[in-house]
Structures are given as C-alpha cells and as structure tokens.
PDB file of C-alpha atoms and ligand atoms in Angstrom:
ATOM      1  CA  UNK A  20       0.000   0.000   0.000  1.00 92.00           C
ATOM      2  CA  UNK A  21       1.324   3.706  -0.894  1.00 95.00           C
ATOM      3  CA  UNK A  22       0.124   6.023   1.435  1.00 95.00           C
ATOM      4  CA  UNK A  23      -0.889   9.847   0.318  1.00 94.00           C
ATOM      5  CA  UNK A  24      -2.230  12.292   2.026  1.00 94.00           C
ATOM      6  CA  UNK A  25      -5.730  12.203   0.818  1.00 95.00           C
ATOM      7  CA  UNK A  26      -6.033   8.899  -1.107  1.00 96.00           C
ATOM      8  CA  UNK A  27      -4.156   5.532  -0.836  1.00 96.00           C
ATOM      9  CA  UNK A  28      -2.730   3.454  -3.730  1.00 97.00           C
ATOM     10  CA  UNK A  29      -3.267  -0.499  -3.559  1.00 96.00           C
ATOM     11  CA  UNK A  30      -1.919  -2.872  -6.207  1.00 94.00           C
ATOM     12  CA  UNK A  31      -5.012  -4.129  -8.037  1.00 92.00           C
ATOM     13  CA  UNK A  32      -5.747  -7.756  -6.972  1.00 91.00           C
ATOM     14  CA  UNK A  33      -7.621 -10.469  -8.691  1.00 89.00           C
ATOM     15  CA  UNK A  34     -10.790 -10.198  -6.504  1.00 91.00           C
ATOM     16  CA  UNK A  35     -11.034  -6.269  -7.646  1.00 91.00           C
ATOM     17  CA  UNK A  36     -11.481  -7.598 -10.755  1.00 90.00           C
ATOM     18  CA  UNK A  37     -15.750  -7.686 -10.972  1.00 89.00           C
ATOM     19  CA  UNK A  38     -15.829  -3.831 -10.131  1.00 90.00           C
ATOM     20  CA  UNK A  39     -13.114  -3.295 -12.160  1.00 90.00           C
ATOM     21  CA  UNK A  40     -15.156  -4.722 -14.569  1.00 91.00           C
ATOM     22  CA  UNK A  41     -18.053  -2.502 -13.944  1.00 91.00           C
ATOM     23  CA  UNK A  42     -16.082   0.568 -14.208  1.00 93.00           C
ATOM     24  CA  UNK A  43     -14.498   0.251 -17.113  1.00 90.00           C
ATOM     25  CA  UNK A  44     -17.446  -1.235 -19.113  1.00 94.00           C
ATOM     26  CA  UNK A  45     -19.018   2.213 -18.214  1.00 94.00           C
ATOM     27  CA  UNK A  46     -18.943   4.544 -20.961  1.00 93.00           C
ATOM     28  CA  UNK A  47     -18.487   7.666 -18.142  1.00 94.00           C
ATOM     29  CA  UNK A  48     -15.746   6.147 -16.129  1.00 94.00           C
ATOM     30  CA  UNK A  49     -13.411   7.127 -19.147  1.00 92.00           C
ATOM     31  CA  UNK A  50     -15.186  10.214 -20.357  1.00 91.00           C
ATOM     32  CA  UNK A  51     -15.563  11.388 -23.560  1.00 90.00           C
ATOM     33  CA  UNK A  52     -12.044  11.762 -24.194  1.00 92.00           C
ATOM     34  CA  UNK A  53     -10.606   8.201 -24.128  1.00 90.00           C
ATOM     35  CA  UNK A  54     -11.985   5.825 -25.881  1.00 86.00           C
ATOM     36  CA  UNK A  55     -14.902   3.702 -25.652  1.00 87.00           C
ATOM     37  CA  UNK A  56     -14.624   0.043 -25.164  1.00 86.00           C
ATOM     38  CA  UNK A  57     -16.740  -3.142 -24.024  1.00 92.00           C
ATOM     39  CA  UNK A  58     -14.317  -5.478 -22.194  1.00 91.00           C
ATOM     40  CA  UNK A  59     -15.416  -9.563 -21.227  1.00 91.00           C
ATOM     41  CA  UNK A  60     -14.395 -10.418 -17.579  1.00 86.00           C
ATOM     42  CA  UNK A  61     -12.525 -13.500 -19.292  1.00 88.00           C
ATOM     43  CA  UNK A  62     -10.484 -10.702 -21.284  1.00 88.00           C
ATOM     44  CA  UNK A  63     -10.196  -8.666 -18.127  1.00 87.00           C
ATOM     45  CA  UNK A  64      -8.637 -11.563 -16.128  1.00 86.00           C
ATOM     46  CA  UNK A  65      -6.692 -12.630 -19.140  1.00 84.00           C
ATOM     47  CA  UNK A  66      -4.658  -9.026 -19.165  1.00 81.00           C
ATOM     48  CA  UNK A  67      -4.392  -9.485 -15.553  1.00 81.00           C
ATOM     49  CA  UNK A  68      -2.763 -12.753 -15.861  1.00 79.00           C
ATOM     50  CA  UNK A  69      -0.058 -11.253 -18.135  1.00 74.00           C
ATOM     51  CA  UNK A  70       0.438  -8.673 -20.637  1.00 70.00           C
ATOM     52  CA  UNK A  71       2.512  -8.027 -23.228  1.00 67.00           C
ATOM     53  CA  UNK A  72       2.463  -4.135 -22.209  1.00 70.00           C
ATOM     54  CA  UNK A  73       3.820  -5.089 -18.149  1.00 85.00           C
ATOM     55  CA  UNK A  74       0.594  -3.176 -17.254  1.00 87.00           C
ATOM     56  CA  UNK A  75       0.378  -2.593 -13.312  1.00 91.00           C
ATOM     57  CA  UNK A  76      -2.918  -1.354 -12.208  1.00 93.00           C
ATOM     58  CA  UNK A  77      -3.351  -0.085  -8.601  1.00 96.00           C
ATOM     59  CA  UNK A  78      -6.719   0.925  -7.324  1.00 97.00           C
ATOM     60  CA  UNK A  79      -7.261   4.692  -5.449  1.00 98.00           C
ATOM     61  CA  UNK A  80      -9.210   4.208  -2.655  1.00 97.00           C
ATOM     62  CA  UNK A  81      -9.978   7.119  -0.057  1.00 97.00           C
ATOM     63  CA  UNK A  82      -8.532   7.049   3.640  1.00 96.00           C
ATOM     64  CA  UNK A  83     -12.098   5.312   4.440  1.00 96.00           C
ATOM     65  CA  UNK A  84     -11.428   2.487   2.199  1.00 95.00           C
ATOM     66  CA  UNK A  85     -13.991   3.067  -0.405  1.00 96.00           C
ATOM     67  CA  UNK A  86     -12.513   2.331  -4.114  1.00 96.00           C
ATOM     68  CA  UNK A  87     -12.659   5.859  -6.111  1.00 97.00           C
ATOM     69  CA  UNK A  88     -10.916   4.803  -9.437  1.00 97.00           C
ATOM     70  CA  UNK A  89      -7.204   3.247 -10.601  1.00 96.00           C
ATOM     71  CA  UNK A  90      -4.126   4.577 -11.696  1.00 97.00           C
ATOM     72  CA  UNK A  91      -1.912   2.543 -14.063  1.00 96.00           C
ATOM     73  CA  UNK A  92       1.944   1.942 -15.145  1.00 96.00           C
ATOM     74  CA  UNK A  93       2.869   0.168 -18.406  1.00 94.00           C
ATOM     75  CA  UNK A  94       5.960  -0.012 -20.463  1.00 92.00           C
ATOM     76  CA  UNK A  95       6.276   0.726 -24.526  1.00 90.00           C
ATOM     77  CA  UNK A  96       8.890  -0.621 -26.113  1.00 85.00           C
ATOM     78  CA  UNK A  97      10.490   1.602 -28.632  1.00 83.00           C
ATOM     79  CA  UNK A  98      13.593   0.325 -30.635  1.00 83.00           C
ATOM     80  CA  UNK A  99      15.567   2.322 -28.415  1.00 80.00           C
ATOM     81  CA  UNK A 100      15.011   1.272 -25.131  1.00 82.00           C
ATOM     82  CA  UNK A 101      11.919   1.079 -23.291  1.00 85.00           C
ATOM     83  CA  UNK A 102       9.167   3.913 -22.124  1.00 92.00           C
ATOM     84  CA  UNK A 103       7.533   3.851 -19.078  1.00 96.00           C
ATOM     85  CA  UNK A 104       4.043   5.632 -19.096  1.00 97.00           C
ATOM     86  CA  UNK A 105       0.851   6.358 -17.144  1.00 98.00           C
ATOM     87  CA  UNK A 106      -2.790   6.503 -17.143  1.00 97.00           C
ATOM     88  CA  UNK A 107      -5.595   7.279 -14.464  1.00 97.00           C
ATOM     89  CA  UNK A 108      -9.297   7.041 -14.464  1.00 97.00           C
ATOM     90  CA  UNK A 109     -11.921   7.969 -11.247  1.00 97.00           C
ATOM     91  CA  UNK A 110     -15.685   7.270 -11.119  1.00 96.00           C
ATOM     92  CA  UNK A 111     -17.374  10.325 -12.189  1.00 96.00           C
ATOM     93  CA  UNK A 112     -18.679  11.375  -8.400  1.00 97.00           C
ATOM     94  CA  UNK A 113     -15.196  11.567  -7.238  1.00 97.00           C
ATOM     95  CA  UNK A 114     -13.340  13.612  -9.806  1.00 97.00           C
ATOM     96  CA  UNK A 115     -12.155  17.659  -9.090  1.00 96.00           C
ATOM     97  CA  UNK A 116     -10.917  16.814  -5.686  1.00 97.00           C
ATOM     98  CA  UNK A 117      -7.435  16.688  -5.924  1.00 97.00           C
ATOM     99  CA  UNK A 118      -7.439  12.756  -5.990  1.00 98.00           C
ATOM    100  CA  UNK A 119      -6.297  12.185  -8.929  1.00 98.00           C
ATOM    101  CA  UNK A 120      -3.256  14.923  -8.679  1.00 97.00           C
ATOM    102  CA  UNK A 121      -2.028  12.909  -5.683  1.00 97.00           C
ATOM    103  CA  UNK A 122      -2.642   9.339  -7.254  1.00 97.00           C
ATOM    104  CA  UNK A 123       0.205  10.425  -9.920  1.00 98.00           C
ATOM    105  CA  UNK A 124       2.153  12.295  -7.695  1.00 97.00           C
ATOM    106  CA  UNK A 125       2.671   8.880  -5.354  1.00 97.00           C
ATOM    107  CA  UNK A 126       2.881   6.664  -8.655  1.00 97.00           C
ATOM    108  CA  UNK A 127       5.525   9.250  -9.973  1.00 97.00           C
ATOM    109  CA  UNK A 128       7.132   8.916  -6.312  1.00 96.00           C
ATOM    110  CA  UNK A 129       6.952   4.746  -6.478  1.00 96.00           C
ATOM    111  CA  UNK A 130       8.460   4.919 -10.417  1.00 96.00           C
ATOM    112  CA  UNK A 131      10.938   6.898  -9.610  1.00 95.00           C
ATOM    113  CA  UNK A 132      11.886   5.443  -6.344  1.00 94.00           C
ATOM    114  CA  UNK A 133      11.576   1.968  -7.432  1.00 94.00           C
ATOM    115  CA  UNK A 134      13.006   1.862 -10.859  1.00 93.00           C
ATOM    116  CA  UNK A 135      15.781   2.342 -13.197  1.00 92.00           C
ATOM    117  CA  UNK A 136      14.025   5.224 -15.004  1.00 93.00           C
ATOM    118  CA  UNK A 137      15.166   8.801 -16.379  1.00 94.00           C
ATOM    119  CA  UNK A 138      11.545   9.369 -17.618  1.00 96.00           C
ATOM    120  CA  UNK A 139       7.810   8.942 -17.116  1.00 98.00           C
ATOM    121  CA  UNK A 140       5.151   9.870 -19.662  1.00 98.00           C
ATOM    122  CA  UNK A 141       1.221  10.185 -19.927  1.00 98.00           C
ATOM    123  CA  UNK A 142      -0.129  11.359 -22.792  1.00 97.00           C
ATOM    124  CA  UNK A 143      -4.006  12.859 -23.340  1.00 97.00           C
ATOM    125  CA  UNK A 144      -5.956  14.137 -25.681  1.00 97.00           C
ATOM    126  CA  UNK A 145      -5.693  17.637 -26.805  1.00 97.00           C
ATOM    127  CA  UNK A 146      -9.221  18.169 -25.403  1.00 96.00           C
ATOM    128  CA  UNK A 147      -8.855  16.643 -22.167  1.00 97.00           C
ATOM    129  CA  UNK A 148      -7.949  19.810 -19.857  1.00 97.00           C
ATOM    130  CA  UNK A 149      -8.455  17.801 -16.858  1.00 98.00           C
ATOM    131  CA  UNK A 150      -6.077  15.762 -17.168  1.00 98.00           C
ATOM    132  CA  UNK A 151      -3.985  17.935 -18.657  1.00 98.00           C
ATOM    133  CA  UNK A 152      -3.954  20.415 -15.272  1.00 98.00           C
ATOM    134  CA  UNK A 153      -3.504  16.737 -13.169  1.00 98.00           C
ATOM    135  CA  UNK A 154       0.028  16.181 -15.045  1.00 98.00           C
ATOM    136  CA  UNK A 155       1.180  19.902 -14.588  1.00 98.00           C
ATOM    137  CA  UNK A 156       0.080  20.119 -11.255  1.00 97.00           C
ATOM    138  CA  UNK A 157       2.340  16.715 -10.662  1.00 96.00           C
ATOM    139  CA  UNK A 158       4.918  18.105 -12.778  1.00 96.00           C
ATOM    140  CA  UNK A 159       4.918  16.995 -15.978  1.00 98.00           C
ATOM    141  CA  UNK A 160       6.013  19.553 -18.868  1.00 98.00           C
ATOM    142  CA  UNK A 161       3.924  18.897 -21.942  1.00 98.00           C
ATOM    143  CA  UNK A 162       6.593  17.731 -24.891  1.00 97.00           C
ATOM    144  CA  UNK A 163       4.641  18.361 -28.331  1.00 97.00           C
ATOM    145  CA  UNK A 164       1.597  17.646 -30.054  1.00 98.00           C
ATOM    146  CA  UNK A 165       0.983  14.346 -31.780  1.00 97.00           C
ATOM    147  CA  UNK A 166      -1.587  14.467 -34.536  1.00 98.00           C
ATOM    148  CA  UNK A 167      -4.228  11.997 -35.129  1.00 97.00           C
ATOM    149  CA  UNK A 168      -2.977   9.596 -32.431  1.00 95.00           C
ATOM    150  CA  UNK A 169      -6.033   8.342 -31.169  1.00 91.00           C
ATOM    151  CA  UNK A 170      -9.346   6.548 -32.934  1.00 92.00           C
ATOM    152  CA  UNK A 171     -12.016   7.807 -30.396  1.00 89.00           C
ATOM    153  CA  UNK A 172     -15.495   8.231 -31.130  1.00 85.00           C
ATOM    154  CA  UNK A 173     -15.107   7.949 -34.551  1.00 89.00           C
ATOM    155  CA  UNK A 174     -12.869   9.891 -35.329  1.00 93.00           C
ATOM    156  CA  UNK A 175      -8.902  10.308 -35.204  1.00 95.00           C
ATOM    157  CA  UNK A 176      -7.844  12.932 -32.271  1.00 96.00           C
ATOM    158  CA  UNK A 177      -4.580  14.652 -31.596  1.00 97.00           C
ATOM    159  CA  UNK A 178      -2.856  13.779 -28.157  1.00 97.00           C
ATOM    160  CA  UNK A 179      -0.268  15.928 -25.877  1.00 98.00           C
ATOM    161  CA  UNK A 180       2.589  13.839 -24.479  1.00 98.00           C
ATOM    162  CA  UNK A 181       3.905  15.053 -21.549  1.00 98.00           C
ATOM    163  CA  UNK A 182       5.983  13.774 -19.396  1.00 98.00           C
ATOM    164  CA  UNK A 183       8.984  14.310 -16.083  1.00 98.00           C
ATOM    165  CA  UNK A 184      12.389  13.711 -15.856  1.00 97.00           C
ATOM    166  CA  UNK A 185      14.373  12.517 -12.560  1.00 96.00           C
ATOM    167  CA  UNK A 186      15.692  16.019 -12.699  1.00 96.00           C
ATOM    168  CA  UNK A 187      13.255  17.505 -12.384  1.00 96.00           C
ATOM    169  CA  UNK A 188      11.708  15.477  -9.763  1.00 94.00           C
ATOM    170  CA  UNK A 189      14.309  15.244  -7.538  1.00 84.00           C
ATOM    171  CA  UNK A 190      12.949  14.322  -4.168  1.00 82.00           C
ATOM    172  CA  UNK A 191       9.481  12.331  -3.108  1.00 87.00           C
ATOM    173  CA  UNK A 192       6.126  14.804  -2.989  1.00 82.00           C
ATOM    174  CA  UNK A 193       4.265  12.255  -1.268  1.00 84.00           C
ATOM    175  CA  UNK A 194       5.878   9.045  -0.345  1.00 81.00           C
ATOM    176  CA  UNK A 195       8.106   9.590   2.523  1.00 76.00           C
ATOM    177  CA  UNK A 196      11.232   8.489   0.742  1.00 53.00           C
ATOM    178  CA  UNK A 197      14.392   9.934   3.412  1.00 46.00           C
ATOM    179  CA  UNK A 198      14.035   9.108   7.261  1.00 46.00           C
ATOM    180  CA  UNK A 199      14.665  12.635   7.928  1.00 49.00           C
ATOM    181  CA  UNK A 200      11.700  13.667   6.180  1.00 47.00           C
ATOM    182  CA  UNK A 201       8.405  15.332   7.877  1.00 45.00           C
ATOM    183  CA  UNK A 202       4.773  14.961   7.137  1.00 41.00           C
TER     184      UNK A 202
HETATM  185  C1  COA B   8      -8.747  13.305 -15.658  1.00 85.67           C
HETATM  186  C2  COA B   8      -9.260  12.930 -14.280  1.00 85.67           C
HETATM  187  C3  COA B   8      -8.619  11.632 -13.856  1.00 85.67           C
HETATM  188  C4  COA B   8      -8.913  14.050 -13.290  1.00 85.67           C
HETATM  189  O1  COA B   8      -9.178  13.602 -11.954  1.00 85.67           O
HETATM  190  P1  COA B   8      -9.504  14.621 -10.767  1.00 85.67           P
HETATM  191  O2  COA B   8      -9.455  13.875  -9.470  1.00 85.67           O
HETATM  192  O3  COA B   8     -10.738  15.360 -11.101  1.00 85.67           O
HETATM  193  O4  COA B   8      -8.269  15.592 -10.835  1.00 85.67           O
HETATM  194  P2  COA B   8      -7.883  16.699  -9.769  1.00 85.67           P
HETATM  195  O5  COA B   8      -9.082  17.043  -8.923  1.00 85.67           O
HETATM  196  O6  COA B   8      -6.668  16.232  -9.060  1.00 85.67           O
HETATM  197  O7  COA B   8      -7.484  17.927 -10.702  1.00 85.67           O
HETATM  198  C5  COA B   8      -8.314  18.303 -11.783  1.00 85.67           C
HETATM  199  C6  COA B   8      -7.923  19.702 -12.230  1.00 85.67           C
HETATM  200  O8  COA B   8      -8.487  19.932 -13.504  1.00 85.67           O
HETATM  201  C7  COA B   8      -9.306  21.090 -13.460  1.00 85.67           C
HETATM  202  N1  COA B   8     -10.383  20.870 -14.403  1.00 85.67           N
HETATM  203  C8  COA B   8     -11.279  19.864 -14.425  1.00 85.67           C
HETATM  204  N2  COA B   8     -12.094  20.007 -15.492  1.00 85.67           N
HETATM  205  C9  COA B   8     -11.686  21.116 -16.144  1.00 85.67           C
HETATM  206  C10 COA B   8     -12.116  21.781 -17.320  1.00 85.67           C
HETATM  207  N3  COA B   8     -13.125  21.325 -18.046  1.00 85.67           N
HETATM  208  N4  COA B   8     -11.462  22.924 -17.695  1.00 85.67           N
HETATM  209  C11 COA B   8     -10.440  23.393 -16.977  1.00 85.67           C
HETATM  210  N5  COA B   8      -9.956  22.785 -15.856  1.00 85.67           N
HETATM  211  C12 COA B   8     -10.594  21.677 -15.447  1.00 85.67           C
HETATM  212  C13 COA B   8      -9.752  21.163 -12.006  1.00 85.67           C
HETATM  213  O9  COA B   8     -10.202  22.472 -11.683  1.00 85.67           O
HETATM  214  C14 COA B   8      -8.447  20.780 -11.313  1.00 85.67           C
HETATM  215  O10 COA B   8      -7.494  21.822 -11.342  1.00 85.67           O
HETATM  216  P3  COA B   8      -7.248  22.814 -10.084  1.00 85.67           P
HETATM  217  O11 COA B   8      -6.865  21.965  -8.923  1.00 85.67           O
HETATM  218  O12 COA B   8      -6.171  23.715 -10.553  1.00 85.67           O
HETATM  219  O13 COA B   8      -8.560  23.521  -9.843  1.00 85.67           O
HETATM  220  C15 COA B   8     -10.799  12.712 -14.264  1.00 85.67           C
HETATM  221  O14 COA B   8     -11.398  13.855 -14.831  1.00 85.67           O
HETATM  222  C16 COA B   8     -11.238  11.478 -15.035  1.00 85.67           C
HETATM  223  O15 COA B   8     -11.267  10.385 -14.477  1.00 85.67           O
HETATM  224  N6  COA B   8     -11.577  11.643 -16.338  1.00 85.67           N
HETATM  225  C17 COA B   8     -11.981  10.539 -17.191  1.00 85.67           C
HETATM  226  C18 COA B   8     -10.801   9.618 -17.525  1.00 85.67           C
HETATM  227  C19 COA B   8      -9.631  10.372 -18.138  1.00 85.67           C
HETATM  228  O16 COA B   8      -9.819  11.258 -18.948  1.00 85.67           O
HETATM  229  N7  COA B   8      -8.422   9.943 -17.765  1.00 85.67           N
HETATM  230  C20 COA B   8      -7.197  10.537 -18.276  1.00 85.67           C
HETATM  231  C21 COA B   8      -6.775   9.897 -19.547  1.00 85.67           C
HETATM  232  S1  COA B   8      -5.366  10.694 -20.246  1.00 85.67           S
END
C-alpha cells in the first residue's frame, strides 16, 4: 500500500477484478475523451494474468477504504530502449478533488523510487484539460503535439505527451522516501 495524504494506492488484486469490470465497461468512467470500449471479464482476467504491455494497475481508494478509481503503469517498447508511461481514471462522483493529482504524484514517487528510469510519460488528448492540469500540477512539462494519435469516437484525435524527468523530480512529494523527512 502507498500512502498519500488524501487517497491511498493499492496494487489491483484479482478479486477487484468484478468492479473493475463494472467501471471500465461504463462509458463515463473514461469520459468522452478516451476511448470507448466493451471489455469480457474473461479478457479482463486474461490481461491481468499477463500482458505483453507489463501493465500494473493499482486501485485509489480514499482514507475510508472506499474504491474511487485506478491509476496505471505500463511499459512501450520503442527500438531504443523502453518507455515507461501512465494513465488514471476515477468514477465520475469523485473527480475535481485533488485525488487524482495525488494518485500520480505517489505513482511518480513509487516509479521513480523503485526503478531504473530517467523518464515517465502520460499522454491525453488535446481536449482533455483535466487531465492535462492533473500532469502539470504533478509536474509533468507537456513535450509536443501528436496528430491523429487516437481513434475515439469515430474519429482520429490529436494527443499531448507530456511527461517528467528525474531532474526535475528530484525528491518524493508524497511518499516519505528519506528518514529525515516530515509529514
Ligand atoms: C482526468 C481525471 C482523472 C482528473 O481527476 P480529478 O481527481 O478530477 O483531478 P484533480 O481534482 O486532481 O485535478 C483536476 C484539475 O483539472 C481542473 N479541471 C477539471 N475540469 C476542467 C475543465 N473542463 N477545464 C479546466 N480545468 C478543469 C480542475 O479544476 C483541477 O485543477 P485545479 O486543482 O487547478 O482547480 C478525471 O477527470 C477522469 O477520471 N476523467 C476521465 C478519464 C480520463 O480522462 N483519464 C485521463 C486519460 S489521459
């Protein structure tokens, strides 16, 4: 368990799997600005199993326990080496609260901390300003457009990737990372 201030991160386990389900078979629970998709539980608990895209899914819940939404690593691998990006999704009734700011601010924390890794990226569509002010306000530096990048809703949309060095993060925001470190 990651601990925030606000919300908690738990590695998503194979009994969250039926309201995972739920969620993400929920046209809202992604928004208009990711795309829509119908996924089987058998599929669901086949990407769990293993995946070729070493996706990690960890569910947010709030300091009462109650499960808000997930937030996601996954590695790309690019001729060059390999890129290690994010993604994030809360139920609807939970969103504009600062939640989601904190859920990447730990993961960025527990990447960072944890791995081998110069960079993390996210990248969202041009349209998406919340998510856009959730990856500043951890942050991120938006890197360039890329055009047509996703098939949503019917049509091709452009994306921003942004992403954050080790530079520039330096030091933990939210996981208490040196033992002389308060709050
Ligand atoms: C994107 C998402 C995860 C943000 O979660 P959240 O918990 O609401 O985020 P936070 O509360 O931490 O921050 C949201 C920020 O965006 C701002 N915001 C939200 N909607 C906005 C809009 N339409 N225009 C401008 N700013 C907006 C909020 O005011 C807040 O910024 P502030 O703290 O400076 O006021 C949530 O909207 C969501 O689940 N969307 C559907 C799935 C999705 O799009 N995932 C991202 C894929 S790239």
């Amino acid at each position: 368990m990651l601990e925030g201030k606000l919300i908690n991160l738990r590695v998503l386990e194979k009994e969250d799997l039926p309201f995972f389900a739920e969620w993400i078979n929920k046209p809202e629970f992604y928004g208009e600005h990711n795309p829509l998709r119908q996924v089987s539980r058998t599929e669901i608990e086949k990407t769990f199993e293993k995946t070729a895209l070493e996706l990690k899914n960890f569910v947010v819940e709030k300091k009462d326990g109650s499960k808000i939404g997930f937030v996601c690593h996954f590695t790309l691998t690019h001729p060059v080496g390999k890129l290690l990006e994010i993604g994030y999704s809360l139920i609807p009734s939970e969103r504009g609260k600062g939640y989601c700011t904190e859920a990447v601010q730990i993961m960025v924390d527990y990447l960072f901390l944890s791995r081998d890794v110069i960079r993390v990226q996210a990248c969202t569509d041009t349209r998406n300003v919340a998510s856009q002010r959730v990856l500043e306000k951890a942050g991120f530096k938006k890197e360039g457009l890329m055009r047509k990048y996703f098939f949503l809703r019917g049509g091709f949309r452009d994306a921003y990737l942004y992403s954050i060095l080790r530079e520039e993060w330096k030091d933990p925001k939210i996981i208490a990372g040196r033992p002389d470190r308060q709050g």
